[in-house]
Amino acid sequence: MSKFVLTVGLVVKPDQVDRFMSMLLENARAARETEPGCRQFDVLVDPKERTRVMLYEVYEDEAAFQAHQQTPHFKRYVADGIPLLQSRDRFFFRRVSP
């Protein structure tokens, strides 16, 4: 079965980068460590512009991603972290290789 992949492009409000990154890194850590369906959760930051962040998340399947969205750490991240953003673009994929 192919994996369910999500990429998220974020632009953080310049005065909120440190606060946002703390919340984001906690969400990523909790997903990797506590969710059996989370296969990968990478947080990437543009080396020239620290307000630009990309997430690369891999889940066993869409059900695992749906379960992720029901976790307390994800709900906390959405409630507290999303307001600190200028923009958020999400894209969904099915990994077909390898």
CSV table of N, CA, C and O in Angstrom, one decimal:
chain,number,residue,atom,x,y,z
A,1,MET,N,0.8,-1.2,0.0
A,1,MET,CA,0.0,0.0,0.0
A,1,MET,C,0.9,1.2,0.0
A,1,MET,O,1.9,1.3,0.7
A,2,SER,N,0.5,2.3,-0.8
A,2,SER,CA,1.3,3.5,-0.8
A,2,SER,C,1.0,4.3,0.4
A,2,SER,O,0.0,4.2,1.1
A,3,LYS,N,2.0,5.1,0.8
A,3,LYS,CA,2.0,5.9,2.0
A,3,LYS,C,1.2,7.2,1.7
A,3,LYS,O,1.2,7.7,0.6
A,4,PHE,N,0.6,7.8,2.7
A,4,PHE,CA,-0.1,9.1,2.6
A,4,PHE,C,0.9,10.2,3.1
A,4,PHE,O,1.5,10.1,4.2
A,5,VAL,N,1.1,11.1,2.2
A,5,VAL,CA,2.1,12.1,2.4
A,5,VAL,C,1.5,13.5,2.4
A,5,VAL,O,0.6,13.8,1.6
A,6,LEU,N,1.9,14.3,3.3
A,6,LEU,CA,1.5,15.7,3.4
A,6,LEU,C,2.7,16.6,3.4
A,6,LEU,O,3.6,16.4,4.2
A,7,THR,N,2.7,17.7,2.6
A,7,THR,CA,3.7,18.7,2.7
A,7,THR,C,2.9,20.0,3.0
A,7,THR,O,1.8,20.2,2.6
A,8,VAL,N,3.5,20.8,3.9
A,8,VAL,CA,2.9,22.0,4.3
A,8,VAL,C,3.9,23.1,4.2
A,8,VAL,O,5.0,23.0,4.7
A,9,GLY,N,3.6,24.2,3.5
A,9,GLY,CA,4.4,25.4,3.4
A,9,GLY,C,3.9,26.4,4.3
A,9,GLY,O,2.7,26.7,4.3
A,10,LEU,N,4.7,26.9,5.2
A,10,LEU,CA,4.3,27.9,6.2
A,10,LEU,C,5.1,29.2,6.1
A,10,LEU,O,6.3,29.1,5.8
A,11,VAL,N,4.5,30.3,6.3
A,11,VAL,CA,5.2,31.5,6.6
A,11,VAL,C,4.8,32.0,7.9
A,11,VAL,O,3.6,32.3,8.1
A,12,VAL,N,5.7,32.2,8.8
A,12,VAL,CA,5.5,32.5,10.2
A,12,VAL,C,5.6,34.1,10.3
A,12,VAL,O,6.5,34.7,9.7
A,13,LYS,N,4.7,34.7,11.1
A,13,LYS,CA,4.9,36.1,11.4
A,13,LYS,C,6.2,36.3,12.0
A,13,LYS,O,6.7,35.6,12.9
A,14,PRO,N,7.0,37.3,11.5
A,14,PRO,CA,8.4,37.5,11.9
A,14,PRO,C,8.6,37.6,13.4
A,14,PRO,O,9.6,37.1,14.0
A,15,ASP,N,7.7,38.2,14.1
A,15,ASP,CA,7.8,38.4,15.6
A,15,ASP,C,7.4,37.2,16.4
A,15,ASP,O,7.4,37.2,17.6
A,16,GLN,N,7.0,36.1,15.7
A,16,GLN,CA,6.4,34.9,16.3
A,16,GLN,C,7.2,33.6,16.1
A,16,GLN,O,6.8,32.6,16.4
A,17,VAL,N,8.4,33.8,15.4
A,17,VAL,CA,9.1,32.6,14.9
A,17,VAL,C,9.5,31.7,16.1
A,17,VAL,O,9.2,30.5,16.1
A,18,ASP,N,10.1,32.2,17.1
A,18,ASP,CA,10.6,31.4,18.2
A,18,ASP,C,9.4,30.7,18.9
A,18,ASP,O,9.4,29.5,19.2
A,19,ARG,N,8.3,31.4,19.2
A,19,ARG,CA,7.2,30.9,19.8
A,19,ARG,C,6.5,29.8,19.0
A,19,ARG,O,6.2,28.7,19.5
A,20,PHE,N,6.4,30.0,17.7
A,20,PHE,CA,5.8,29.1,16.8
A,20,PHE,C,6.6,27.8,16.7
A,20,PHE,O,6.1,26.7,16.7
A,21,MET,N,7.9,28.0,16.5
A,21,MET,CA,8.8,26.8,16.3
A,21,MET,C,8.7,25.9,17.5
A,21,MET,O,8.8,24.7,17.4
A,22,SER,N,8.6,26.4,18.7
A,22,SER,CA,8.5,25.6,19.9
A,22,SER,C,7.3,24.7,19.9
A,22,SER,O,7.3,23.5,20.1
A,23,MET,N,6.2,25.3,19.5
A,23,MET,CA,4.9,24.6,19.4
A,23,MET,C,5.0,23.5,18.2
A,23,MET,O,4.5,22.4,18.4
A,24,LEU,N,5.5,23.9,17.1
A,24,LEU,CA,5.6,23.0,16.0
A,24,LEU,C,6.5,21.8,16.3
A,24,LEU,O,6.2,20.7,16.0
A,25,LEU,N,7.7,22.1,16.9
A,25,LEU,CA,8.6,21.0,17.2
A,25,LEU,C,8.0,20.0,18.2
A,25,LEU,O,8.2,18.8,18.1
A,26,GLU,N,7.2,20.5,19.1
A,26,GLU,CA,6.5,19.7,20.1
A,26,GLU,C,5.5,18.8,19.4
A,26,GLU,O,5.4,17.6,19.7
A,27,ASN,N,4.7,19.4,18.5
A,27,ASN,CA,3.8,18.6,17.7
A,27,ASN,C,4.5,17.5,16.9
A,27,ASN,O,4.0,16.3,16.9
A,28,ALA,N,5.5,17.9,16.2
A,28,ALA,CA,6.3,16.9,15.4
A,28,ALA,C,6.8,15.8,16.2
A,28,ALA,O,6.7,14.6,15.9
A,29,ARG,N,7.4,16.1,17.4
A,29,ARG,CA,8.0,15.1,18.3
A,29,ARG,C,6.9,14.2,18.8
A,29,ARG,O,7.1,12.9,18.7
A,30,ALA,N,5.8,14.7,19.2
A,30,ALA,CA,4.7,13.9,19.7
A,30,ALA,C,4.2,13.0,18.6
A,30,ALA,O,3.9,11.8,18.9
A,31,ALA,N,4.0,13.5,17.4
A,31,ALA,CA,3.6,12.6,16.3
A,31,ALA,C,4.5,11.5,16.1
A,31,ALA,O,4.1,10.3,16.0
A,32,ARG,N,5.8,11.7,16.0
A,32,ARG,CA,6.8,10.7,15.7
A,32,ARG,C,6.8,9.7,16.9
A,32,ARG,O,7.0,8.5,16.6
A,33,GLU,N,6.7,10.1,18.1
A,33,GLU,CA,7.0,9.2,19.2
A,33,GLU,C,5.7,8.5,19.7
A,33,GLU,O,5.8,7.5,20.4
A,34,THR,N,4.5,9.0,19.4
A,34,THR,CA,3.3,8.5,20.0
A,34,THR,C,2.3,7.9,19.0
A,34,THR,O,1.4,7.2,19.5
A,35,GLU,N,2.5,8.3,17.8
A,35,GLU,CA,1.5,7.8,16.8
A,35,GLU,C,2.0,6.7,16.0
A,35,GLU,O,3.0,6.9,15.2
A,36,PRO,N,1.5,5.5,16.1
A,36,PRO,CA,2.0,4.3,15.4
A,36,PRO,C,1.9,4.5,13.8
A,36,PRO,O,2.7,3.9,13.1
A,37,GLY,N,1.0,5.3,13.3
A,37,GLY,CA,0.8,5.4,11.9
A,37,GLY,C,1.7,6.5,11.3
A,37,GLY,O,1.7,6.7,10.1
A,38,CYS,N,2.4,7.3,12.1
A,38,CYS,CA,3.2,8.4,11.6
A,38,CYS,C,4.6,7.8,11.3
A,38,CYS,O,5.3,7.3,12.2
A,39,ARG,N,5.0,7.8,10.1
A,39,ARG,CA,6.3,7.2,9.7
A,39,ARG,C,7.4,8.2,9.6
A,39,ARG,O,8.6,7.8,9.7
A,40,GLN,N,7.0,9.5,9.4
A,40,GLN,CA,8.1,10.5,9.3
A,40,GLN,C,7.4,11.9,9.5
A,40,GLN,O,6.3,12.1,9.0
A,41,PHE,N,8.1,12.8,10.2
A,41,PHE,CA,7.6,14.1,10.3
A,41,PHE,C,8.8,15.0,10.4
A,41,PHE,O,9.4,15.2,11.4
A,42,ASP,N,9.2,15.6,9.3
A,42,ASP,CA,10.3,16.5,9.2
A,42,ASP,C,9.9,17.9,9.2
A,42,ASP,O,8.9,18.3,8.6
A,43,VAL,N,10.7,18.7,9.9
A,43,VAL,CA,10.5,20.2,10.0
A,43,VAL,C,11.7,20.8,9.3
A,43,VAL,O,12.8,20.6,9.7
A,44,LEU,N,11.5,21.5,8.2
A,44,LEU,CA,12.6,22.2,7.4
A,44,LEU,C,12.4,23.7,7.5
A,44,LEU,O,11.3,24.2,7.4
A,45,VAL,N,13.5,24.4,7.6
A,45,VAL,CA,13.5,25.8,7.7
A,45,VAL,C,14.5,26.4,6.6
A,45,VAL,O,15.6,25.9,6.4
A,46,ASP,N,14.0,27.4,5.9
A,46,ASP,CA,14.8,28.0,4.9
A,46,ASP,C,16.0,28.7,5.5
A,46,ASP,O,15.9,29.5,6.5
A,47,PRO,N,17.2,28.3,5.1
A,47,PRO,CA,18.4,28.8,5.8
A,47,PRO,C,18.6,30.3,5.6
A,47,PRO,O,19.4,30.9,6.3
A,48,LYS,N,17.9,30.9,4.6
A,48,LYS,CA,18.1,32.3,4.4
A,48,LYS,C,16.9,33.2,4.9
A,48,LYS,O,17.0,34.4,5.0
A,49,GLU,N,15.8,32.5,5.2
A,49,GLU,CA,14.6,33.2,5.7
A,49,GLU,C,13.9,32.4,6.7
A,49,GLU,O,13.1,31.5,6.4
A,50,ARG,N,14.2,32.6,8.0
A,50,ARG,CA,13.7,31.7,9.1
A,50,ARG,C,12.2,31.7,9.3
A,50,ARG,O,11.7,30.9,10.0
A,51,THR,N,11.5,32.6,8.6
A,51,THR,CA,10.0,32.7,8.7
A,51,THR,C,9.4,31.6,7.7
A,51,THR,O,8.2,31.4,7.8
A,52,ARG,N,10.2,31.1,6.8
A,52,ARG,CA,9.7,30.1,5.9
A,52,ARG,C,10.0,28.7,6.3
A,52,ARG,O,11.2,28.3,6.5
A,53,VAL,N,9.0,27.9,6.5
A,53,VAL,CA,9.1,26.6,7.1
A,53,VAL,C,8.3,25.6,6.2
A,53,VAL,O,7.3,25.9,5.6
A,54,MET,N,8.9,24.4,6.1
A,54,MET,CA,8.2,23.3,5.3
A,54,MET,C,8.1,22.1,6.2
A,54,MET,O,9.0,21.7,6.9
A,55,LEU,N,6.9,21.4,6.2
A,55,LEU,CA,6.7,20.2,6.9
A,55,LEU,C,6.6,19.1,5.8
A,55,LEU,O,6.0,19.3,4.8
A,56,TYR,N,7.2,17.9,6.1
A,56,TYR,CA,7.1,16.8,5.3
A,56,TYR,C,6.7,15.6,6.2
A,56,TYR,O,7.5,15.2,7.0
A,57,GLU,N,5.4,15.2,6.0
A,57,GLU,CA,4.9,14.2,6.9
A,57,GLU,C,4.5,13.0,6.1
A,57,GLU,O,3.9,13.1,5.1
A,58,VAL,N,4.8,11.8,6.6
A,58,VAL,CA,4.4,10.5,6.0
A,58,VAL,C,3.7,9.7,7.0
A,58,VAL,O,4.1,9.5,8.1
A,59,TYR,N,2.5,9.2,6.6
A,59,TYR,CA,1.6,8.4,7.4
A,59,TYR,C,1.4,7.1,6.7
A,59,TYR,O,1.5,7.0,5.5
A,60,GLU,N,1.1,6.1,7.5
A,60,GLU,CA,0.9,4.7,6.9
A,60,GLU,C,-0.2,4.7,5.9
A,60,GLU,O,-0.1,4.1,4.8
A,61,ASP,N,-1.3,5.5,6.2
A,61,ASP,CA,-2.4,5.6,5.3
A,61,ASP,C,-3.2,6.9,5.7
A,61,ASP,O,-2.9,7.5,6.7
A,62,GLU,N,-4.3,7.1,5.0
A,62,GLU,CA,-5.1,8.3,5.3
A,62,GLU,C,-5.7,8.2,6.6
A,62,GLU,O,-5.9,9.2,7.3
A,63,ALA,N,-6.1,7.0,7.1
A,63,ALA,CA,-6.7,6.8,8.4
A,63,ALA,C,-5.7,7.2,9.5
A,63,ALA,O,-6.1,7.9,10.5
A,64,ALA,N,-4.4,7.0,9.3
A,64,ALA,CA,-3.4,7.4,10.3
A,64,ALA,C,-3.3,8.9,10.3
A,64,ALA,O,-3.1,9.5,11.4
A,65,PHE,N,-3.4,9.5,9.2
A,65,PHE,CA,-3.4,11.0,9.2
A,65,PHE,C,-4.6,11.6,9.9
A,65,PHE,O,-4.5,12.5,10.6
A,66,GLN,N,-5.8,11.0,9.6
A,66,GLN,CA,-7.0,11.4,10.3
A,66,GLN,C,-6.8,11.2,11.8
A,66,GLN,O,-7.3,12.1,12.6
A,67,ALA,N,-6.2,10.1,12.2
A,67,ALA,CA,-6.0,9.9,13.7
A,67,ALA,C,-5.1,11.0,14.2
A,67,ALA,O,-5.3,11.5,15.3
A,68,HIS,N,-4.1,11.4,13.5
A,68,HIS,CA,-3.1,12.4,13.9
A,68,HIS,C,-3.9,13.7,14.2
A,68,HIS,O,-3.6,14.4,15.2
A,69,GLN,N,-4.9,14.0,13.3
A,69,GLN,CA,-5.6,15.3,13.5
A,69,GLN,C,-6.5,15.3,14.8
A,69,GLN,O,-7.0,16.3,15.2
A,70,GLN,N,-6.7,14.1,15.3
A,70,GLN,CA,-7.6,14.0,16.5
A,70,GLN,C,-6.8,14.0,17.8
A,70,GLN,O,-7.3,13.9,18.9
A,71,THR,N,-5.4,14.0,17.7
A,71,THR,CA,-4.6,14.0,18.9
A,71,THR,C,-4.6,15.3,19.7
A,71,THR,O,-4.7,16.3,19.1
A,72,PRO,N,-4.4,15.2,21.0
A,72,PRO,CA,-4.3,16.5,21.8
A,72,PRO,C,-3.2,17.4,21.3
A,72,PRO,O,-3.4,18.6,21.3
A,73,HIS,N,-2.0,16.8,20.9
A,73,HIS,CA,-0.9,17.7,20.5
A,73,HIS,C,-1.2,18.4,19.2
A,73,HIS,O,-0.8,19.5,19.1
A,74,PHE,N,-1.9,17.7,18.3
A,74,PHE,CA,-2.2,18.4,17.0
A,74,PHE,C,-3.3,19.5,17.3
A,74,PHE,O,-3.2,20.6,16.8
A,75,LYS,N,-4.3,19.2,18.1
A,75,LYS,CA,-5.3,20.2,18.3
A,75,LYS,C,-4.7,21.4,19.0
A,75,LYS,O,-5.1,22.5,18.7
A,76,ARG,N,-3.8,21.2,19.9
A,76,ARG,CA,-3.1,22.3,20.6
A,76,ARG,C,-2.3,23.1,19.6
A,76,ARG,O,-2.4,24.4,19.6
A,77,TYR,N,-1.6,22.4,18.7
A,77,TYR,CA,-0.8,23.1,17.7
A,77,TYR,C,-1.7,24.0,16.8
A,77,TYR,O,-1.4,25.1,16.5
A,78,VAL,N,-2.8,23.5,16.4
A,78,VAL,CA,-3.7,24.2,15.5
A,78,VAL,C,-4.3,25.4,16.2
A,78,VAL,O,-4.3,26.5,15.7
A,79,ALA,N,-4.8,25.2,17.5
A,79,ALA,CA,-5.4,26.3,18.2
A,79,ALA,C,-4.4,27.4,18.6
A,79,ALA,O,-4.7,28.6,18.4
A,80,ASP,N,-3.2,27.0,19.0
A,80,ASP,CA,-2.2,28.0,19.5
A,80,ASP,C,-1.2,28.5,18.4
A,80,ASP,O,-0.7,29.6,18.4
A,81,GLY,N,-0.9,27.6,17.5
A,81,GLY,CA,0.2,27.9,16.5
A,81,GLY,C,-0.3,28.5,15.2
A,81,GLY,O,0.4,29.4,14.7
A,82,ILE,N,-1.4,28.1,14.7
A,82,ILE,CA,-1.9,28.6,13.4
A,82,ILE,C,-2.1,30.1,13.4
A,82,ILE,O,-1.7,30.8,12.5
A,83,PRO,N,-2.6,30.7,14.5
A,83,PRO,CA,-2.7,32.2,14.5
A,83,PRO,C,-1.4,32.9,14.4
A,83,PRO,O,-1.4,34.1,14.1
A,84,LEU,N,-0.3,32.2,14.6
A,84,LEU,CA,1.0,32.9,14.5
A,84,LEU,C,1.6,32.9,13.1
A,84,LEU,O,2.7,33.4,12.9
A,85,LEU,N,0.8,32.4,12.1
A,85,LEU,CA,1.2,32.3,10.7
A,85,LEU,C,0.7,33.4,9.9
A,85,LEU,O,-0.4,33.9,10.1
A,86,GLN,N,1.5,33.7,8.8
A,86,GLN,CA,1.0,34.6,7.8
A,86,GLN,C,0.3,33.8,6.7
A,86,GLN,O,-0.7,34.3,6.1
A,87,SER,N,0.8,32.6,6.5
A,87,SER,CA,0.2,31.7,5.5
A,87,SER,C,0.5,30.3,5.7
A,87,SER,O,1.5,29.9,6.4
A,88,ARG,N,-0.4,29.4,5.2
A,88,ARG,CA,-0.3,27.9,5.4
A,88,ARG,C,-0.9,27.3,4.1
A,88,ARG,O,-2.0,27.4,3.9
A,89,ASP,N,0.0,26.5,3.4
A,89,ASP,CA,-0.5,25.8,2.2
A,89,ASP,C,-0.2,24.3,2.4
A,89,ASP,O,0.9,23.9,2.6
A,90,ARG,N,-1.3,23.5,2.3
A,90,ARG,CA,-1.1,22.1,2.5
A,90,ARG,C,-1.4,21.4,1.1
A,90,ARG,O,-2.3,21.7,0.4
A,91,PHE,N,-0.6,20.3,0.9
A,91,PHE,CA,-0.7,19.5,-0.3
A,91,PHE,C,-0.6,18.0,0.1
A,91,PHE,O,0.3,17.7,0.9
A,92,PHE,N,-1.5,17.2,-0.4
A,92,PHE,CA,-1.6,15.8,-0.1
A,92,PHE,C,-1.1,15.0,-1.3
A,92,PHE,O,-1.4,15.3,-2.4
A,93,PHE,N,-0.3,13.9,-1.0
A,93,PHE,CA,0.2,13.0,-2.0
A,93,PHE,C,0.1,11.6,-1.6
A,93,PHE,O,-0.1,11.3,-0.4
A,94,ARG,N,0.2,10.7,-2.5
A,94,ARG,CA,0.4,9.3,-2.3
A,94,ARG,C,1.8,8.9,-2.7
A,94,ARG,O,2.1,9.1,-3.9
A,95,ARG,N,2.6,8.4,-1.9
A,95,ARG,CA,4.0,8.0,-2.3
A,95,ARG,C,3.9,6.7,-3.1
A,95,ARG,O,3.3,5.7,-2.6
A,96,VAL,N,4.5,6.7,-4.2
A,96,VAL,CA,4.4,5.5,-5.1
A,96,VAL,C,5.8,4.8,-5.2
A,96,VAL,O,5.9,3.7,-5.7
A,97,SER,N,6.9,5.5,-4.8
A,97,SER,CA,8.2,5.0,-4.9
A,97,SER,C,9.0,5.7,-3.8
A,97,SER,O,8.9,6.9,-3.6
A,98,PRO,N,9.9,5.0,-3.1
A,98,PRO,CA,10.2,3.6,-3.2
A,98,PRO,C,9.2,2.7,-2.6
A,98,PRO,O,8.5,3.0,-1.7
